[in-house]
Amino acid sequence: MSAESPVQWSDHERLLLEERVAAAELAWLTLDVDVETLRVEIDNFALVHHRLLGPLYASLDELDALIAETVAARSGDPEALRRASEARSRVAEPDDPAAADLAPEPPAAAKVRPDRDAQRIYRDLARRAHPDLTTDPAEQERRSAFIARVNEAYAQGDNAALEELAGEWSTAPESAPAPDSPERPDWLLRRLEWLTARIGQLAAEQVRLERTPMGELLLLAPQEPERLLEELAEQLLGRAAERRAELERLLGGADPQGPHSGGRHNGGEDPSQHRSRPDSQENPTMFAQALPTTDAASVPADAALLDVREQDEWDAGHVDGALHIPIGQVIARLGELPDEKLYVVCRVGGRSAQVVQYLVGQGREAVNVDGGMFAWEAAGRPMVGTDGRAPFVL
């Protein structure tokens, strides 16, 4: 029994304490994995959201600015001129490499002098955890990684972090007394206290991540983030179509994108008359954009075709020889795309329009297949199903 703890522990009490620590260990490890997984999922979702939907948001901002400027030019009203100026200021400026050279340098970080408490904790940890105190390679590696964290906290003068590291080292499983040691109960209590604190910190971090804008968005469809991006794209495309129609009305019916913007074609009967998926809001009227577009009947037989639908849609029916990359994987798998003109297809045309806009922004030559696989089927173009099944558009 340690001098600090005169309490006598019965075998039953020690067993219960061991079980509580084991349960806390499991809860900590499980929550740690959950939080780290959530962090990675949010980061990945934010990246895809920005790269795929960013151009659509930029197009909406540009249309809003054009509408406001047209109204201001026609009315001359000071308030309309002010609104037009504000709308134009919201349009994202293109990246300018020269601007980076003109950006002011960040201020140098202020030097921190660790106080006496930090020095005391640092010396104590160095004496107990230094890698040279062991000859085991694996243990040396573990100690080196730990001391690196200690050095970082000390360099920043972060006493709270040093205290936490001291608690972590003193309660680490590697420093645990033997099961029959009289010091074992005290160590178990310290370990339980450390685990409880870590679980609380992780729970707070999980709540913080879930309440970020991207976290709240991802939680709307945690199992199908690609479908969520698809629905968001459809909404943005619909809003863009409304803005474009308003701008055309203000300009007296002229095409605001000019005569070479590319029109829409109908390669067969209205896709909305075909089978529909209840979990999708695709509407072909939403996809009118100033994007390279062609009808399904005009796609060359030897064209490089990119199908961005999900796996179940692909399995039901697809074009033989097409490259299949679901929309949520396009950015990560850009290297798989052939270096030639790409014809992009989905079910109706919404997801493919989204991908085409992204590819065009990347300097790639890409064309949206208007009406998607529904139009392809209506045009009598050949399809195949997975495993020899009769093909159909899902």
Short mmCIF file of C-alpha atoms in Angstrom, two decimals:
data_model
loop_
_atom_site.label_atom_id
_atom_site.label_comp_id
_atom_site.label_asym_id
_atom_site.label_seq_id
_atom_site.Cartn_x
_atom_site.Cartn_y
_atom_site.Cartn_z
CA MET A 1 0.00 0.00 0.00
CA SER A 2 1.45 3.42 -0.95
CA ALA A 3 2.10 6.05 1.68
CA GLU A 4 -0.39 8.43 0.04
CA SER A 5 -3.26 5.95 0.16
CA PRO A 6 -3.78 4.25 3.52
CA VAL A 7 -7.16 2.91 2.37
CA GLN A 8 -7.35 -0.87 2.49
CA TRP A 9 -8.69 -2.36 -0.74
CA SER A 10 -10.53 -5.66 -0.70
CA ASP A 11 -10.08 -8.07 -3.58
CA HIS A 12 -13.66 -7.40 -4.67
CA GLU A 13 -13.10 -3.61 -4.71
CA ARG A 14 -9.91 -3.99 -6.69
CA LEU A 15 -11.70 -6.22 -9.20
CA LEU A 16 -14.50 -3.66 -9.64
CA LEU A 17 -11.95 -0.90 -10.15
CA GLU A 18 -10.13 -2.97 -12.76
CA GLU A 19 -13.43 -3.50 -14.59
CA ARG A 20 -14.28 0.24 -14.49
CA VAL A 21 -10.89 1.12 -15.94
CA ALA A 22 -11.27 -1.52 -18.66
CA ALA A 23 -14.73 -0.19 -19.58
CA ALA A 24 -13.41 3.39 -19.66
CA GLU A 25 -10.52 2.25 -21.88
CA LEU A 26 -12.98 0.75 -24.35
CA ALA A 27 -15.22 3.83 -24.32
CA TRP A 28 -12.21 6.12 -24.85
CA LEU A 29 -10.80 4.11 -27.75
CA THR A 30 -14.21 3.80 -29.43
CA LEU A 31 -14.97 7.51 -29.12
CA ASP A 32 -11.46 8.42 -30.28
CA VAL A 33 -11.96 6.42 -33.48
CA ASP A 34 -15.44 7.90 -33.99
CA VAL A 35 -14.23 11.49 -33.60
CA GLU A 36 -11.23 11.02 -35.87
CA THR A 37 -13.42 9.33 -38.49
CA LEU A 38 -15.91 12.21 -38.31
CA ARG A 39 -13.08 14.71 -38.70
CA VAL A 40 -11.78 12.96 -41.83
CA GLU A 41 -15.29 12.63 -43.30
CA ILE A 42 -16.01 16.33 -42.76
CA ASP A 43 -12.66 17.34 -44.27
CA ASN A 44 -13.24 15.15 -47.33
CA PHE A 45 -16.84 16.33 -47.73
CA ALA A 46 -15.77 19.97 -47.45
CA LEU A 47 -13.12 19.45 -50.13
CA VAL A 48 -15.53 17.83 -52.59
CA HIS A 49 -18.26 20.37 -51.76
CA HIS A 50 -15.90 23.26 -52.45
CA ARG A 51 -14.45 21.88 -55.68
CA LEU A 52 -17.67 20.59 -57.23
CA LEU A 53 -20.19 23.15 -55.99
CA GLY A 54 -17.86 26.15 -55.79
CA PRO A 55 -18.22 26.94 -59.52
CA LEU A 56 -22.02 26.82 -59.20
CA TYR A 57 -21.99 29.27 -56.29
CA ALA A 58 -19.64 31.52 -58.31
CA SER A 59 -22.03 31.40 -61.28
CA LEU A 60 -24.94 32.40 -59.05
CA ASP A 61 -22.95 35.33 -57.65
CA GLU A 62 -22.05 36.46 -61.17
CA LEU A 63 -25.69 36.25 -62.34
CA ASP A 64 -26.85 38.21 -59.29
CA ALA A 65 -24.28 40.90 -60.06
CA LEU A 66 -25.31 41.07 -63.72
CA ILE A 67 -28.99 41.39 -62.80
CA ALA A 68 -28.28 44.13 -60.25
CA GLU A 69 -26.04 45.99 -62.72
CA THR A 70 -28.65 45.77 -65.47
CA VAL A 71 -31.35 47.14 -63.16
CA ALA A 72 -29.04 49.95 -62.01
CA ALA A 73 -28.01 50.88 -65.57
CA ARG A 74 -31.62 51.12 -66.69
CA SER A 75 -33.00 52.96 -63.68
CA GLY A 76 -30.08 55.12 -62.60
CA ASP A 77 -31.49 54.89 -59.09
CA PRO A 78 -28.77 55.52 -56.43
CA GLU A 79 -30.08 52.68 -54.27
CA ALA A 80 -29.98 50.30 -57.26
CA LEU A 81 -26.43 51.44 -58.00
CA ARG A 82 -25.46 50.70 -54.39
CA ARG A 83 -26.99 47.23 -54.55
CA ALA A 84 -25.20 46.54 -57.83
CA SER A 85 -21.88 47.56 -56.28
CA GLU A 86 -22.49 45.26 -53.32
CA ALA A 87 -23.46 42.36 -55.59
CA ARG A 88 -20.33 42.82 -57.69
CA SER A 89 -18.17 42.88 -54.57
CA ARG A 90 -19.54 39.46 -53.60
CA VAL A 91 -18.30 37.91 -56.83
CA ALA A 92 -15.14 35.97 -56.01
CA GLU A 93 -12.09 37.44 -57.68
CA PRO A 94 -10.03 35.01 -59.79
CA ASP A 95 -6.82 33.76 -58.25
CA ASP A 96 -4.01 36.18 -59.06
CA PRO A 97 -0.50 34.77 -58.58
CA ALA A 98 0.88 38.30 -58.44
CA ALA A 99 -1.38 39.13 -55.51
CA ALA A 100 0.34 36.49 -53.41
CA ASP A 101 3.64 38.32 -53.89
CA LEU A 102 2.06 41.54 -52.63
CA ALA A 103 0.46 39.97 -49.57
CA PRO A 104 1.97 41.18 -46.30
CA GLU A 105 4.11 38.71 -44.43
CA PRO A 106 2.49 37.28 -41.29
CA PRO A 107 3.84 38.78 -38.08
CA ALA A 108 6.57 36.78 -36.40
CA ALA A 109 5.36 34.67 -33.51
CA ALA A 110 6.17 36.16 -30.14
CA LYS A 111 8.82 34.25 -28.22
CA VAL A 112 7.56 32.42 -25.15
CA ARG A 113 9.62 31.94 -21.99
CA PRO A 114 8.35 28.94 -20.02
CA ASP A 115 7.75 29.72 -16.36
CA ARG A 116 9.07 27.75 -13.38
CA ASP A 117 6.12 25.38 -13.27
CA ALA A 118 6.67 24.50 -16.94
CA GLN A 119 10.38 23.97 -16.29
CA ARG A 120 9.63 21.71 -13.32
CA ILE A 121 7.15 19.53 -15.25
CA TYR A 122 9.47 19.39 -18.24
CA ARG A 123 12.46 18.22 -16.17
CA ASP A 124 10.36 15.61 -14.42
CA LEU A 125 9.02 14.20 -17.70
CA ALA A 126 12.48 14.19 -19.25
CA ARG A 127 13.82 12.17 -16.31
CA ARG A 128 11.00 9.64 -16.48
CA ALA A 129 10.30 9.34 -20.21
CA HIS A 130 13.62 9.93 -21.95
CA PRO A 131 14.25 7.38 -24.77
CA ASP A 132 17.76 6.63 -23.45
CA LEU A 133 16.25 5.07 -20.32
CA THR A 134 15.42 1.90 -22.27
CA THR A 135 17.17 -0.33 -24.77
CA ASP A 136 14.02 -1.78 -26.32
CA PRO A 137 13.63 -0.32 -29.87
CA ALA A 138 9.83 -0.22 -29.75
CA GLU A 139 9.83 1.46 -26.35
CA GLN A 140 12.46 3.95 -27.53
CA GLU A 141 10.24 4.88 -30.45
CA ARG A 142 7.21 5.35 -28.18
CA ARG A 143 9.22 7.50 -25.77
CA SER A 144 10.70 9.60 -28.60
CA ALA A 145 7.21 10.38 -29.95
CA PHE A 146 6.04 11.30 -26.44
CA ILE A 147 9.05 13.54 -25.71
CA ALA A 148 8.48 15.32 -29.04
CA ARG A 149 5.03 16.30 -27.78
CA VAL A 150 6.53 17.41 -24.48
CA ASN A 151 9.10 19.57 -26.28
CA GLU A 152 6.38 21.22 -28.38
CA ALA A 153 4.26 22.07 -25.33
CA TYR A 154 7.32 23.37 -23.47
CA ALA A 155 8.40 25.55 -26.40
CA GLN A 156 4.95 27.16 -26.38
CA GLY A 157 4.97 27.61 -22.61
CA ASP A 158 1.73 25.63 -22.43
CA ASN A 159 1.50 24.58 -18.78
CA ALA A 160 -1.92 22.97 -19.21
CA ALA A 161 -0.63 20.76 -22.02
CA LEU A 162 2.43 19.80 -19.95
CA GLU A 163 0.21 18.90 -16.98
CA GLU A 164 -1.94 16.76 -19.26
CA LEU A 165 1.13 15.02 -20.68
CA ALA A 166 2.41 14.35 -17.17
CA GLY A 167 -0.91 12.76 -16.27
CA GLU A 168 -0.89 10.75 -19.47
CA TRP A 169 2.59 9.37 -18.80
CA SER A 170 1.92 8.51 -15.17
CA THR A 171 -1.24 6.60 -16.09
CA ALA A 172 0.00 4.95 -19.31
CA PRO A 173 -0.48 1.16 -19.38
CA GLU A 174 3.28 0.73 -19.79
CA SER A 175 3.83 2.31 -16.36
CA ALA A 176 1.18 0.26 -14.61
CA PRO A 177 2.21 -1.59 -11.43
CA ALA A 178 1.82 -5.35 -11.38
CA PRO A 179 -1.73 -6.63 -10.72
CA ASP A 180 -0.76 -7.80 -7.22
CA SER A 181 1.21 -4.67 -6.37
CA PRO A 182 -0.06 -2.59 -3.41
CA GLU A 183 0.37 0.50 -5.63
CA ARG A 184 -2.00 -0.90 -8.26
CA PRO A 185 -5.27 0.64 -6.85
CA ASP A 186 -3.77 4.16 -6.74
CA TRP A 187 -2.61 3.80 -10.31
CA LEU A 188 -6.05 2.54 -11.38
CA LEU A 189 -7.70 5.58 -9.82
CA ARG A 190 -5.33 7.95 -11.64
CA ARG A 191 -5.89 6.04 -14.89
CA LEU A 192 -9.67 6.23 -14.47
CA GLU A 193 -9.48 9.97 -13.79
CA TRP A 194 -7.35 10.51 -16.92
CA LEU A 195 -9.64 8.39 -19.08
CA THR A 196 -12.73 10.22 -17.85
CA ALA A 197 -11.14 13.57 -18.72
CA ARG A 198 -10.15 12.36 -22.19
CA ILE A 199 -13.66 11.02 -22.88
CA GLY A 200 -15.10 14.39 -21.91
CA GLN A 201 -12.68 16.22 -24.23
CA LEU A 202 -13.48 13.90 -27.12
CA ALA A 203 -17.23 14.26 -26.57
CA ALA A 204 -16.87 18.05 -26.64
CA GLU A 205 -14.82 17.84 -29.85
CA GLN A 206 -17.46 15.59 -31.43
CA VAL A 207 -20.18 18.14 -30.64
CA ARG A 208 -18.01 20.96 -32.02
CA LEU A 209 -17.40 19.08 -35.28
CA GLU A 210 -21.08 18.22 -35.69
CA ARG A 211 -22.03 21.89 -35.24
CA THR A 212 -19.68 23.21 -37.93
CA PRO A 213 -21.43 24.20 -41.19
CA MET A 214 -19.98 21.21 -43.06
CA GLY A 215 -20.69 18.91 -40.12
CA GLU A 216 -24.36 19.91 -40.00
CA LEU A 217 -24.60 19.46 -43.76
CA LEU A 218 -22.98 16.03 -43.69
CA LEU A 219 -25.25 14.85 -40.88
CA LEU A 220 -28.25 15.39 -43.19
CA ALA A 221 -27.12 12.34 -45.17
CA PRO A 222 -24.21 10.63 -43.37
CA GLN A 223 -24.57 7.40 -45.36
CA GLU A 224 -24.98 9.01 -48.81
CA PRO A 225 -22.96 12.24 -49.02
CA GLU A 226 -22.72 11.89 -52.82
CA ARG A 227 -26.49 12.00 -53.15
CA LEU A 228 -26.57 15.04 -50.87
CA LEU A 229 -24.11 16.83 -53.16
CA GLU A 230 -26.29 15.86 -56.10
CA GLU A 231 -29.38 17.39 -54.50
CA LEU A 232 -27.49 20.56 -53.59
CA ALA A 233 -26.23 20.84 -57.17
CA GLU A 234 -29.76 20.44 -58.50
CA GLN A 235 -30.99 23.23 -56.24
CA LEU A 236 -28.16 25.52 -57.35
CA LEU A 237 -28.78 24.70 -61.00
CA GLY A 238 -32.45 25.48 -60.55
CA ARG A 239 -31.66 28.82 -58.95
CA ALA A 240 -29.19 29.61 -61.74
CA ALA A 241 -31.85 28.85 -64.37
CA GLU A 242 -34.25 31.25 -62.64
CA ARG A 243 -31.59 33.98 -62.48
CA ARG A 244 -30.68 33.47 -66.13
CA ALA A 245 -34.33 33.73 -67.17
CA GLU A 246 -34.69 36.95 -65.18
CA LEU A 247 -31.57 38.39 -66.80
CA GLU A 248 -32.85 37.45 -70.27
CA ARG A 249 -36.11 39.23 -69.50
CA LEU A 250 -34.28 42.35 -68.37
CA LEU A 251 -32.16 42.30 -71.53
CA GLY A 252 -35.20 41.93 -73.73
CA GLY A 253 -34.85 38.22 -74.42
CA ALA A 254 -31.19 38.28 -75.48
CA ASP A 255 -29.00 35.38 -74.43
CA PRO A 256 -26.79 36.79 -71.63
CA GLN A 257 -24.10 34.23 -72.38
CA GLY A 258 -23.81 35.12 -76.04
CA PRO A 259 -24.55 33.11 -79.20
CA HIS A 260 -21.82 30.55 -78.55
CA SER A 261 -22.93 29.39 -75.14
CA GLY A 262 -24.24 26.09 -76.45
CA GLY A 263 -27.86 25.06 -76.44
CA ARG A 264 -29.79 22.15 -75.10
CA HIS A 265 -31.00 19.39 -77.36
CA ASN A 266 -33.53 16.71 -76.85
CA GLY A 267 -32.35 13.32 -77.96
CA GLY A 268 -35.73 11.62 -77.49
CA GLU A 269 -38.81 11.73 -75.38
CA ASP A 270 -38.95 13.74 -72.18
CA PRO A 271 -36.82 11.93 -69.58
CA SER A 272 -39.30 12.92 -66.90
CA GLN A 273 -41.75 10.48 -68.48
CA HIS A 274 -39.47 7.53 -67.78
CA ARG A 275 -38.99 5.58 -64.61
CA SER A 276 -37.95 7.82 -61.73
CA ARG A 277 -36.04 7.21 -58.53
CA PRO A 278 -37.93 8.28 -55.40
CA ASP A 279 -34.66 9.26 -53.67
CA SER A 280 -33.64 11.74 -56.38
CA GLN A 281 -34.93 15.20 -57.20
CA GLU A 282 -33.40 15.41 -60.67
CA ASN A 283 -35.45 17.54 -62.97
CA PRO A 284 -34.20 18.08 -66.53
CA THR A 285 -35.44 21.69 -66.56
CA MET A 286 -32.89 22.48 -63.88
CA PHE A 287 -29.85 21.69 -65.98
CA ALA A 288 -29.89 24.43 -68.61
CA GLN A 289 -26.42 25.96 -68.31
CA ALA A 290 -23.80 27.60 -70.47
CA LEU A 291 -21.94 24.29 -70.66
CA PRO A 292 -20.80 22.17 -73.60
CA THR A 293 -23.84 19.96 -74.19
CA THR A 294 -24.94 17.39 -76.73
CA ASP A 295 -27.89 15.06 -77.16
CA ALA A 296 -27.49 11.34 -76.60
CA ALA A 297 -28.01 10.49 -80.28
CA SER A 298 -25.03 12.67 -81.27
CA VAL A 299 -22.44 11.06 -79.00
CA PRO A 300 -19.86 9.34 -81.24
CA ALA A 301 -19.74 5.56 -80.98
CA ASP A 302 -16.04 5.67 -80.07
CA ALA A 303 -16.37 8.57 -77.61
CA ALA A 304 -14.72 8.48 -74.19
CA LEU A 305 -17.80 8.24 -71.97
CA LEU A 306 -17.66 8.95 -68.22
CA ASP A 307 -20.60 7.63 -66.17
CA VAL A 308 -20.86 9.40 -62.79
CA ARG A 309 -23.86 7.52 -61.38
CA GLU A 310 -23.83 5.29 -58.30
CA GLN A 311 -23.00 1.59 -58.36
CA ASP A 312 -26.60 0.34 -58.31
CA GLU A 313 -27.50 2.59 -61.25
CA TRP A 314 -24.45 1.38 -63.18
CA ASP A 315 -25.27 -2.28 -62.47
CA ALA A 316 -28.82 -1.86 -63.77
CA GLY A 317 -27.71 -0.58 -67.15
CA HIS A 318 -24.74 1.25 -68.64
CA VAL A 319 -22.88 1.88 -71.88
CA ASP A 320 -20.43 -0.87 -72.69
CA GLY A 321 -16.88 0.49 -72.51
CA ALA A 322 -17.80 3.56 -70.44
CA LEU A 323 -15.61 4.58 -67.50
CA HIS A 324 -17.53 4.41 -64.23
CA ILE A 325 -16.55 6.89 -61.48
CA PRO A 326 -19.34 7.94 -59.06
CA ILE A 327 -19.62 11.70 -58.67
CA GLY A 328 -18.25 11.71 -55.13
CA GLN A 329 -15.02 10.06 -56.32
CA VAL A 330 -14.31 12.18 -59.41
CA ILE A 331 -11.88 14.56 -57.74
CA ALA A 332 -9.87 11.81 -56.06
CA ARG A 333 -9.68 9.80 -59.30
CA LEU A 334 -8.92 12.55 -61.81
CA GLY A 335 -5.78 10.69 -62.82
CA GLU A 336 -7.90 7.86 -64.24
CA LEU A 337 -9.60 10.09 -66.80
CA PRO A 338 -8.29 9.69 -70.36
CA ASP A 339 -6.56 12.71 -71.88
CA GLU A 340 -9.19 13.32 -74.55
CA LYS A 341 -12.62 14.84 -74.99
CA LEU A 342 -14.96 13.38 -72.35
CA TYR A 343 -18.70 12.87 -72.68
CA VAL A 344 -20.19 12.81 -69.17
CA VAL A 345 -23.47 11.06 -68.42
CA CYS A 346 -25.65 10.39 -65.39
CA ARG A 347 -29.32 9.48 -65.00
CA VAL A 348 -30.96 12.69 -66.25
CA GLY A 349 -28.17 15.25 -66.61
CA GLY A 350 -27.80 17.00 -63.26
CA ARG A 351 -24.80 15.21 -61.82
CA SER A 352 -23.07 15.10 -65.18
CA ALA A 353 -23.59 18.88 -65.63
CA GLN A 354 -22.01 19.41 -62.23
CA VAL A 355 -18.98 17.29 -63.17
CA VAL A 356 -18.64 18.92 -66.60
CA GLN A 357 -18.59 22.37 -65.01
CA TYR A 358 -15.83 21.22 -62.67
CA LEU A 359 -13.78 19.58 -65.46
CA VAL A 360 -14.09 22.60 -67.72
CA GLY A 361 -12.89 24.74 -64.85
CA GLN A 362 -9.86 22.46 -64.63
CA GLY A 363 -9.07 23.06 -68.29
CA ARG A 364 -10.41 19.69 -69.48
CA GLU A 365 -12.55 19.25 -72.59
CA ALA A 366 -15.84 17.79 -71.38
CA VAL A 367 -19.39 17.64 -72.75
CA ASN A 368 -22.61 17.00 -70.85
CA VAL A 369 -24.91 14.34 -72.33
CA ASP A 370 -28.29 16.06 -72.17
CA GLY A 371 -31.03 13.93 -70.63
CA GLY A 372 -28.57 11.37 -69.34
CA MET A 373 -29.15 7.64 -69.61
CA PHE A 374 -32.89 8.15 -69.98
CA ALA A 375 -32.24 10.06 -73.21
CA TRP A 376 -29.65 7.46 -74.23
CA GLU A 377 -32.22 4.68 -73.80
CA ALA A 378 -34.91 6.71 -75.63
CA ALA A 379 -32.52 7.27 -78.55
CA GLY A 380 -32.11 3.51 -78.94
CA ARG A 381 -28.42 3.56 -78.04
CA PRO A 382 -27.06 0.19 -76.82
CA MET A 383 -26.70 -0.63 -73.11
CA VAL A 384 -25.57 -3.63 -71.09
CA GLY A 385 -26.41 -4.83 -67.61
CA THR A 386 -24.06 -6.27 -65.04
CA ASP A 387 -23.74 -10.08 -65.02
CA GLY A 388 -25.61 -10.39 -68.30
CA ARG A 389 -28.92 -9.10 -66.96
CA ALA A 390 -31.31 -7.21 -69.21
CA PRO A 391 -30.30 -3.53 -68.98
CA PHE A 392 -32.58 -0.75 -67.82
CA VAL A 393 -32.16 2.78 -66.47
CA LEU A 394 -32.53 2.92 -62.71
#
